[in-house]
Structures are given as structure tokens and as C-alpha cells.
mmCIF file of C-alpha atoms in Angstrom:
data_model
loop_
_atom_site.group_PDB
_atom_site.id
_atom_site.type_symbol
_atom_site.label_atom_id
_atom_site.label_comp_id
_atom_site.label_asym_id
_atom_site.label_seq_id
_atom_site.Cartn_x
_atom_site.Cartn_y
_atom_site.Cartn_z
ATOM 1 C CA UNK F 19 -5.677 16.830 9.996
ATOM 2 C CA UNK F 20 -3.954 19.997 11.135
ATOM 3 C CA UNK F 21 -1.106 19.657 8.602
ATOM 4 C CA UNK F 22 0.365 17.179 6.186
ATOM 5 C CA UNK F 23 2.903 16.271 8.821
ATOM 6 C CA UNK F 24 0.068 14.995 11.129
ATOM 7 C CA UNK F 25 -2.008 13.616 8.229
ATOM 8 C CA UNK F 26 -2.449 10.981 8.732
ATOM 9 C CA UNK F 27 -3.979 -5.725 7.652
ATOM 10 C CA UNK F 28 -1.299 -7.498 8.086
ATOM 11 C CA UNK F 29 -1.885 -11.227 7.952
ATOM 12 C CA UNK F 30 -2.011 -12.541 11.536
ATOM 13 C CA UNK F 31 0.883 -14.779 12.528
ATOM 14 C CA UNK F 32 0.057 -18.157 13.878
ATOM 15 C CA UNK F 33 1.669 -19.816 16.721
ATOM 16 C CA UNK F 34 2.265 -23.377 15.832
ATOM 17 C CA UNK F 35 4.152 -26.262 17.258
ATOM 18 C CA UNK F 36 7.669 -26.989 15.772
ATOM 19 C CA UNK F 37 6.421 -30.259 14.398
ATOM 20 C CA UNK F 38 3.511 -28.612 12.488
ATOM 21 C CA UNK F 39 5.796 -25.803 11.364
ATOM 22 C CA UNK F 40 8.095 -28.359 9.713
ATOM 23 C CA UNK F 41 5.236 -30.033 7.743
ATOM 24 C CA UNK F 42 5.283 -29.182 4.200
ATOM 25 C CA UNK F 43 1.836 -27.879 3.043
ATOM 26 C CA UNK F 44 0.040 -29.926 0.558
ATOM 27 C CA UNK F 45 -0.743 -28.279 -2.876
ATOM 28 C CA UNK F 46 -3.840 -25.987 -2.669
ATOM 29 C CA UNK F 47 -6.703 -25.868 -5.166
ATOM 30 C CA UNK F 48 -6.145 -22.087 -5.154
ATOM 31 C CA UNK F 49 -2.412 -22.194 -6.285
ATOM 32 C CA UNK F 50 -1.678 -19.926 -9.173
ATOM 33 C CA UNK F 51 -0.847 -21.015 -12.634
ATOM 34 C CA UNK F 52 2.092 -19.472 -14.492
ATOM 35 C CA UNK F 53 -0.319 -17.492 -16.694
ATOM 36 C CA UNK F 54 -1.935 -15.934 -13.620
ATOM 37 C CA UNK F 55 1.246 -13.845 -12.886
ATOM 38 C CA UNK F 56 1.266 -10.504 -14.582
ATOM 39 C CA UNK F 57 4.155 -8.024 -14.885
ATOM 40 C CA UNK F 58 3.857 -4.779 -13.131
ATOM 41 C CA UNK F 59 5.288 -2.002 -15.489
ATOM 42 C CA UNK F 60 8.492 -0.365 -14.542
ATOM 43 C CA UNK F 61 6.908 3.031 -14.333
ATOM 44 C CA UNK F 62 4.454 1.741 -11.698
ATOM 45 C CA UNK F 63 7.194 0.683 -9.394
ATOM 46 C CA UNK F 64 8.608 3.229 -7.024
ATOM 47 C CA UNK F 65 11.892 2.393 -5.253
ATOM 48 C CA UNK F 66 12.752 4.228 -1.989
ATOM 49 C CA UNK F 67 16.255 3.837 -0.590
ATOM 50 C CA UNK F 68 16.655 4.530 3.080
ATOM 51 C CA UNK F 69 19.909 5.178 5.062
ATOM 52 C CA UNK F 70 21.911 2.000 5.310
ATOM 53 C CA UNK F 71 20.805 0.919 1.874
ATOM 54 C CA UNK F 72 17.412 -0.436 2.982
ATOM 55 C CA UNK F 73 15.018 -0.548 0.009
ATOM 56 C CA UNK F 74 11.251 -0.247 0.048
ATOM 57 C CA UNK F 75 9.365 -0.909 -3.207
ATOM 58 C CA UNK F 76 5.971 0.445 -3.819
ATOM 59 C CA UNK F 77 3.439 -0.491 -6.612
ATOM 60 C CA UNK F 78 1.684 2.645 -7.799
ATOM 61 C CA UNK F 79 -2.066 2.593 -8.795
ATOM 62 C CA UNK F 80 -2.288 5.146 -11.741
ATOM 63 C CA UNK F 81 -5.629 3.657 -12.868
ATOM 64 C CA UNK F 82 -7.331 4.715 -9.624
ATOM 65 C CA UNK F 83 -5.375 7.903 -8.861
ATOM 66 C CA UNK F 84 -3.970 9.253 -12.159
ATOM 67 C CA UNK F 85 -3.416 12.880 -11.055
ATOM 68 C CA UNK F 86 -1.713 11.926 -7.746
ATOM 69 C CA UNK F 87 0.451 9.279 -9.407
ATOM 70 C CA UNK F 88 1.388 11.757 -12.169
ATOM 71 C CA UNK F 89 2.492 14.082 -9.366
ATOM 72 C CA UNK F 90 4.553 11.228 -7.698
ATOM 73 C CA UNK F 91 6.296 10.435 -10.935
ATOM 74 C CA UNK F 92 7.243 14.020 -11.407
ATOM 75 C CA UNK F 93 8.520 14.192 -7.809
ATOM 76 C CA UNK F 94 10.633 11.029 -8.399
ATOM 77 C CA UNK F 95 11.946 12.302 -11.706
ATOM 78 C CA UNK F 96 12.973 15.527 -9.992
ATOM 79 C CA UNK F 97 14.821 13.618 -7.137
ATOM 80 C CA UNK F 98 12.524 15.666 -4.836
ATOM 81 C CA UNK F 99 12.516 13.140 -1.912
ATOM 82 C CA UNK F 100 16.389 12.778 -1.823
ATOM 83 C CA UNK F 101 17.524 14.172 1.441
ATOM 84 C CA UNK F 102 14.107 14.122 3.071
ATOM 85 C CA UNK F 103 13.094 11.604 5.762
ATOM 86 C CA UNK F 104 10.699 9.236 7.372
ATOM 87 C CA UNK F 105 9.514 11.579 10.216
ATOM 88 C CA UNK F 106 6.435 10.031 11.704
ATOM 89 C CA UNK F 107 5.777 6.572 13.007
ATOM 90 C CA UNK F 108 2.541 6.144 14.886
ATOM 91 C CA UNK F 109 2.014 2.770 16.557
ATOM 92 C CA UNK F 110 -0.746 0.680 15.046
ATOM 93 C CA UNK F 111 -1.476 3.325 12.418
ATOM 94 C CA UNK F 112 1.018 4.815 9.901
ATOM 95 C CA UNK F 113 4.604 5.461 8.912
ATOM 96 C CA UNK F 114 4.870 8.807 6.957
ATOM 97 C CA UNK F 115 7.692 10.369 4.988
ATOM 98 C CA UNK F 116 8.497 13.603 3.063
ATOM 99 C CA UNK F 117 9.684 17.006 3.984
ATOM 100 C CA UNK F 118 9.594 17.309 7.743
ATOM 101 C CA UNK F 119 10.132 21.061 7.620
ATOM 102 C CA UNK F 120 7.268 21.584 5.143
ATOM 103 C CA UNK F 121 9.309 24.271 3.515
ATOM 104 C CA UNK F 122 10.755 22.437 0.391
ATOM 105 C CA UNK F 123 9.239 23.809 -2.708
ATOM 106 C CA UNK F 124 7.422 21.407 -5.147
ATOM 107 C CA UNK F 125 9.037 20.837 -8.609
ATOM 108 C CA UNK F 126 7.475 22.587 -11.528
ATOM 109 C CA UNK F 127 4.301 21.024 -12.936
ATOM 110 C CA UNK F 128 3.433 19.230 -9.761
ATOM 111 C CA UNK F 129 -0.150 20.177 -8.771
ATOM 112 C CA UNK F 130 -0.430 21.176 -5.112
ATOM 113 C CA UNK F 131 -4.230 19.959 -4.931
ATOM 114 C CA UNK F 132 -5.134 17.611 -7.679
ATOM 115 C CA UNK F 133 -8.620 16.182 -7.948
ATOM 116 C CA UNK F 134 -9.573 14.252 -4.874
ATOM 117 C CA UNK F 135 -9.507 10.711 -6.424
ATOM 118 C CA UNK F 136 -11.036 9.199 -3.289
ATOM 119 C CA UNK F 137 -13.619 7.076 -5.186
ATOM 120 C CA UNK F 138 -14.987 6.408 -8.634
ATOM 121 C CA UNK F 139 -18.448 5.838 -10.184
ATOM 122 C CA UNK F 140 -18.826 2.072 -10.316
ATOM 123 C CA UNK F 141 -17.576 -1.045 -8.566
ATOM 124 C CA UNK F 142 -15.102 -2.732 -10.902
ATOM 125 C CA UNK F 143 -14.129 -5.673 -8.745
ATOM 126 C CA UNK F 144 -14.247 -9.145 -10.325
ATOM 127 C CA UNK F 145 -14.542 -10.806 -6.995
ATOM 128 C CA UNK F 146 -16.740 -10.273 -3.892
ATOM 129 C CA UNK F 147 -16.180 -11.599 -0.427
ATOM 130 C CA UNK F 148 -18.722 -13.645 1.373
ATOM 131 C CA UNK F 149 -19.316 -11.801 4.555
ATOM 132 C CA UNK F 150 -20.532 -8.158 4.957
ATOM 133 C CA UNK F 151 -18.017 -5.418 5.576
ATOM 134 C CA UNK F 152 -18.431 -2.784 8.240
ATOM 135 C CA UNK F 153 -17.402 -0.056 5.835
ATOM 136 C CA UNK F 154 -18.968 -1.036 2.600
ATOM 137 C CA UNK F 155 -21.779 -3.053 1.160
ATOM 138 C CA UNK F 156 -19.392 -5.054 -0.969
ATOM 139 C CA UNK F 157 -15.627 -5.736 -1.008
ATOM 140 C CA UNK F 158 -13.446 -7.721 -3.413
ATOM 141 C CA UNK F 159 -10.645 -7.369 -5.865
ATOM 142 C CA UNK F 160 -9.938 -5.672 -9.267
ATOM 143 C CA UNK F 161 -8.732 -7.845 -12.048
ATOM 144 C CA UNK F 162 -5.213 -6.438 -11.484
ATOM 145 C CA UNK F 163 -4.991 -7.299 -7.836
ATOM 146 C CA UNK F 164 -6.283 -4.157 -5.847
ATOM 147 C CA UNK F 165 -8.580 -4.377 -2.847
ATOM 148 C CA UNK F 166 -11.804 -2.499 -3.727
ATOM 149 C CA UNK F 167 -15.033 -1.694 -1.907
ATOM 150 C CA UNK F 168 -18.374 -0.246 -2.968
ATOM 151 C CA UNK F 169 -21.714 0.856 -1.833
ATOM 152 C CA UNK F 170 -23.692 0.446 -5.017
ATOM 153 C CA UNK F 171 -23.154 4.032 -6.035
ATOM 154 C CA UNK F 172 -19.360 4.409 -5.808
ATOM 155 C CA UNK F 173 -16.229 2.260 -5.229
ATOM 156 C CA UNK F 174 -12.910 2.940 -3.672
ATOM 157 C CA UNK F 175 -9.526 1.437 -2.629
ATOM 158 C CA UNK F 176 -9.375 0.182 0.974
ATOM 159 C CA UNK F 177 -6.921 1.263 3.768
ATOM 160 C CA UNK F 178 -5.275 -2.202 4.505
ATOM 161 C CA UNK F 179 -1.835 -2.905 5.855
ATOM 162 C CA UNK F 180 0.958 -1.865 3.519
ATOM 163 C CA UNK F 181 -1.395 0.390 1.389
ATOM 164 C CA UNK F 182 0.167 3.834 0.563
ATOM 165 C CA UNK F 183 -1.846 7.137 0.852
ATOM 166 C CA UNK F 184 -1.335 10.832 0.285
ATOM 167 C CA UNK F 185 -1.109 12.998 3.449
ATOM 168 C CA UNK F 186 -3.109 16.110 3.195
ATOM 169 C CA UNK F 187 -4.179 19.142 5.132
ATOM 170 C CA UNK F 188 -7.870 19.920 6.052
ATOM 171 C CA UNK F 189 -10.352 19.793 3.158
ATOM 172 C CA UNK F 190 -10.413 21.065 0.418
ATOM 173 C CA UNK F 191 -6.765 20.104 0.412
ATOM 174 C CA UNK F 192 -6.170 16.837 -1.382
ATOM 175 C CA UNK F 193 -2.383 16.458 -0.987
ATOM 176 C CA UNK F 194 0.238 16.738 -3.674
ATOM 177 C CA UNK F 195 1.771 13.400 -3.089
ATOM 178 C CA UNK F 196 5.032 14.839 -1.706
ATOM 179 C CA UNK F 197 3.854 13.564 1.748
ATOM 180 C CA UNK F 198 3.067 9.786 1.767
ATOM 181 C CA UNK F 199 2.248 7.286 4.321
ATOM 182 C CA UNK F 200 1.662 3.603 4.651
ATOM 183 C CA UNK F 201 -0.453 1.612 6.928
ATOM 184 C CA UNK F 202 1.506 -0.307 9.605
ATOM 185 C CA UNK F 203 -1.250 -1.427 12.024
ATOM 186 C CA UNK F 204 -4.874 -2.516 12.085
ATOM 187 C CA UNK F 205 -6.577 -1.412 8.911
ATOM 188 C CA UNK F 206 -7.826 2.222 9.471
ATOM 189 C CA UNK F 207 -10.835 1.791 7.204
ATOM 190 C CA UNK F 208 -12.403 5.023 8.427
ATOM 191 C CA UNK F 209 -9.818 6.819 6.200
ATOM 192 C CA UNK F 210 -11.461 5.173 3.084
ATOM 193 C CA UNK F 211 -12.851 7.805 0.797
ATOM 194 C CA UNK F 212 -11.276 10.610 2.792
ATOM 195 C CA UNK F 213 -7.641 10.258 1.449
ATOM 196 C CA UNK F 214 -6.283 9.368 -1.883
ATOM 197 C CA UNK F 215 -4.698 5.946 -1.997
ATOM 198 C CA UNK F 216 -2.001 5.672 -4.687
ATOM 199 C CA UNK F 217 -0.272 2.335 -4.090
ATOM 200 C CA UNK F 218 0.944 -0.521 -1.818
ATOM 201 C CA UNK F 219 4.263 -1.456 -0.531
ATOM 202 C CA UNK F 220 5.215 -4.781 -2.159
ATOM 203 C CA UNK F 221 8.696 -5.290 -0.641
ATOM 204 C CA UNK F 222 10.701 -4.004 2.197
ATOM 205 C CA UNK F 223 7.631 -3.241 4.333
ATOM 206 C CA UNK F 224 9.800 -4.370 7.405
ATOM 207 C CA UNK F 225 11.899 -1.232 7.126
ATOM 208 C CA UNK F 226 8.819 0.985 7.607
ATOM 209 C CA UNK F 227 6.867 -1.129 10.108
ATOM 210 C CA UNK F 228 9.624 -1.746 12.566
ATOM 211 C CA UNK F 229 10.954 1.738 12.987
ATOM 212 C CA UNK F 230 10.939 3.229 16.588
ATOM 213 C CA UNK F 231 7.599 4.953 17.343
ATOM 214 C CA UNK F 232 7.433 8.665 17.521
ATOM 215 C CA UNK F 233 6.750 10.198 20.861
ATOM 216 C CA UNK F 234 5.472 13.518 19.547
ATOM 217 C CA UNK F 235 1.841 14.262 18.629
ATOM 218 C CA UNK F 236 0.403 11.632 16.308
ATOM 219 C CA UNK F 237 3.745 9.765 16.267
ATOM 220 C CA UNK F 238 5.922 12.616 14.837
ATOM 221 C CA UNK F 239 9.516 12.407 15.873
ATOM 222 C CA UNK F 240 10.332 15.237 18.232
ATOM 223 C CA UNK F 241 14.110 15.260 17.388
ATOM 224 C CA UNK F 242 15.647 15.523 13.958
ATOM 225 C CA UNK F 243 18.112 12.757 14.875
ATOM 226 C CA UNK F 244 15.229 10.362 15.193
ATOM 227 C CA UNK F 245 14.198 10.621 11.672
ATOM 228 C CA UNK F 246 15.262 8.047 9.042
ATOM 229 C CA UNK F 247 17.022 9.700 6.139
ATOM 230 C CA UNK F 248 15.816 9.034 2.611
ATOM 231 C CA UNK F 249 18.662 8.657 0.193
ATOM 232 C CA UNK F 250 16.714 8.471 -2.968
ATOM 233 C CA UNK F 251 13.246 7.615 -4.535
ATOM 234 C CA UNK F 252 13.166 6.623 -8.191
ATOM 235 C CA UNK F 253 10.772 4.970 -10.517
ATOM 236 C CA UNK F 254 12.122 1.590 -11.659
ATOM 237 C CA UNK F 255 11.946 3.022 -15.202
ATOM 238 C CA UNK F 256 14.575 5.777 -14.212
ATOM 239 C CA UNK F 257 17.039 3.012 -13.117
ATOM 240 C CA UNK F 258 19.606 1.215 -15.289
ATOM 241 C CA UNK F 259 18.123 -1.870 -16.885
ATOM 242 C CA UNK F 260 20.352 -4.197 -14.669
ATOM 243 C CA UNK F 261 19.245 -2.423 -11.439
ATOM 244 C CA UNK F 262 15.489 -2.403 -12.043
ATOM 245 C CA UNK F 263 13.452 -4.608 -9.661
ATOM 246 C CA UNK F 264 10.790 -6.665 -11.448
ATOM 247 C CA UNK F 265 7.588 -7.760 -9.821
ATOM 248 C CA UNK F 266 4.369 -9.626 -10.807
ATOM 249 C CA UNK F 267 0.878 -9.359 -9.381
ATOM 250 C CA UNK F 268 -1.519 -12.274 -9.294
ATOM 251 C CA UNK F 269 -4.543 -11.812 -11.573
ATOM 252 C CA UNK F 270 -7.899 -12.390 -9.807
ATOM 253 C CA UNK F 271 -10.271 -13.084 -12.675
ATOM 254 C CA UNK F 272 -9.975 -16.814 -12.693
ATOM 255 C CA UNK F 273 -11.243 -19.893 -10.957
ATOM 256 C CA UNK F 274 -7.923 -20.536 -9.190
ATOM 257 C CA UNK F 275 -8.088 -17.179 -7.345
ATOM 258 C CA UNK F 276 -11.747 -17.777 -6.432
ATOM 259 C CA UNK F 277 -10.460 -21.035 -4.835
ATOM 260 C CA UNK F 278 -7.748 -18.957 -2.948
ATOM 261 C CA UNK F 279 -10.471 -16.762 -1.611
ATOM 262 C CA UNK F 280 -12.548 -19.677 -0.554
ATOM 263 C CA UNK F 281 -9.583 -21.130 1.246
ATOM 264 C CA UNK F 282 -9.045 -17.852 3.082
ATOM 265 C CA UNK F 283 -12.664 -17.657 4.051
ATOM 266 C CA UNK F 284 -12.726 -21.240 5.360
ATOM 267 C CA UNK F 285 -9.376 -22.115 6.867
ATOM 268 C CA UNK F 286 -8.881 -25.819 6.858
ATOM 269 C CA UNK F 287 -7.768 -28.502 9.377
ATOM 270 C CA UNK F 288 -5.520 -29.605 10.900
ATOM 271 C CA UNK F 289 -4.730 -26.240 12.583
ATOM 272 C CA UNK F 290 -8.176 -24.669 12.155
ATOM 273 C CA UNK F 291 -11.103 -26.515 13.818
ATOM 274 C CA UNK F 292 -13.697 -23.715 13.277
ATOM 275 C CA UNK F 293 -13.930 -22.066 9.816
ATOM 276 C CA UNK F 294 -14.932 -18.473 9.857
ATOM 277 C CA UNK F 295 -17.098 -18.652 6.701
ATOM 278 C CA UNK F 296 -15.628 -15.416 5.548
ATOM 279 C CA UNK F 297 -12.689 -12.986 5.689
ATOM 280 C CA UNK F 298 -11.984 -9.279 5.760
ATOM 281 C CA UNK F 299 -10.721 -7.624 2.553
ATOM 282 C CA UNK F 300 -7.439 -6.715 4.413
ATOM 283 C CA UNK F 301 -6.894 -10.422 5.118
ATOM 284 C CA UNK F 302 -7.258 -11.182 1.513
ATOM 285 C CA UNK F 303 -4.706 -8.997 -0.299
ATOM 286 C CA UNK F 304 -3.750 -10.662 -3.569
ATOM 287 C CA UNK F 305 -0.071 -11.891 -3.577
ATOM 288 C CA UNK F 306 2.692 -10.049 -5.364
ATOM 289 C CA UNK F 307 6.012 -11.626 -6.021
ATOM 290 C CA UNK F 308 9.433 -10.798 -7.666
ATOM 291 C CA UNK F 309 9.597 -11.968 -11.156
ATOM 292 C CA UNK F 310 11.351 -15.348 -11.621
#
């Protein structure tokens, strides 16, 4: 990637008949119990407000990218993103945001090139999908709901739709976290282990996936007026108590989630007549919901 500016799966929609669409689904054996829903801490929720008051909420992954997430927290605490923009939207690839001029200085204590954090030593997933993966010997989920892959020697997060990564320059650059992107198209799994993944958009994805595509190189907007202004980016823990969004992830270390995976690997009648016998990790991202 020549610069951070150029650094850098959704569930398929089914076309169904009106009658079928109006049929209430029967309870599934993979339905979650109340105890399966776990709170996401306030300091792991990042709230980005775009022009017009549109909000995008990101769940951070400090367990997998602690140095990069530490940088992101410092950037949010310093209000660094306020007044920056979404400046790149590449069709079927990524939406990217940060300082389009690449001249805004980083806040104190933000590390320009932290450790790579592209992989870790062992597979810590508690589930494994049935079919082989083109990019990894094994794919599944961590207990706290992250998509993971491994090759027997190392493990890593996967570039699925809505996952958030850190744009970087050519190696040895690892990216500070000031320039971020999210996947808006078919999962670019070739980026796995080459860029640090730091989170996942869990609400407001439509505000990033539906923007006009950039016509410049790699989807960069050619005119400043095309960019979407960012009004603010804050950790939920920075917001007043009554303004904090609260979300829960679905735990994966239980029989109910195993049944949920099986149902995704073998879609059932009446709509499906040929079960696939497996699924891609990006078609099996664990659900996240607003806290009741």
C-alpha cells in the first residue's frame, strides 16, 4: 500500500415470495438463552458521529490488538477524529476514514508503529466450522464472539464484512490506528495476517456501506466536497451515562450456539432444498444486539 490513504461478508439477502416473507419463523434449536448474552464494556465501544447525526458503533478487540486499541482509545480521548472525514469508499472492498490530508499530528503517547498484532501463538476458538477454509486450516469463534482462523501454528482474526482494520503504509509500518477502515464487500481474506484488525461495526453499518463510491485511485474521493465529515468519535465510557449505547455479544461456548452453527451449515426447508453441509466464517458472525 503506497500510503495509509490507499491502505486498504455480509449475509446474503434472500428473494422470497410475499407469502413466505410473512410466515413467522418457528423457534430454532439454536436460539440463545438470556444467559448467553454478555455485556460489552463501555470502554470497548467506539461511537462515531457523522454529518447529519448518523451514528456508527464499533466494538473494539483489545484482547487481540491491545497496542492498537490503546492508541485508538487515546485518539478518541483527544477528540483527534473530530473534523476529519470518511475519504475513501472502494466498491466491494472498504470504507476508510481519518485525516485525508495526512498532515494532522498524532496526540502525545500515541505510538506511530505499534507491534504488528496480526496473529497470535495459538488458536483460542471454542468452535470450529465443518468445511475447509481457503485461507486457513481451521476457522471458528472465540468464546467472546470474534471470528478466528488458524493454521496449527498461529491464529488470527478474519477480514469479514463489518470488521474494522488499521490502514498502514508499506511494511514495516503497522499503522497507528488513526486511519481505520471497515469491509463493505466480499470478505478480502487475503488481508488476514497482513493488517491489524481491531474491531467490528455492530450498529450503523448502513452509513458506511451505502456511501457513494470514490472515483479516484482505490476509491479515494477526488474532491473534498465528496467526503463525509466526522463530527466526533468517542468511547462510550467518555459519554454521559444517559447517552451511552449498551450492547451485548452472544457467547459461543455452549450447546445452543453449536446448534446455531449447525443450522447455518445446513439451511433447512421449506426455502432450502439442498443443504450446503458447511458455511464460511464470514457467513457465521456471532450476533450482537442492543442491551434490552
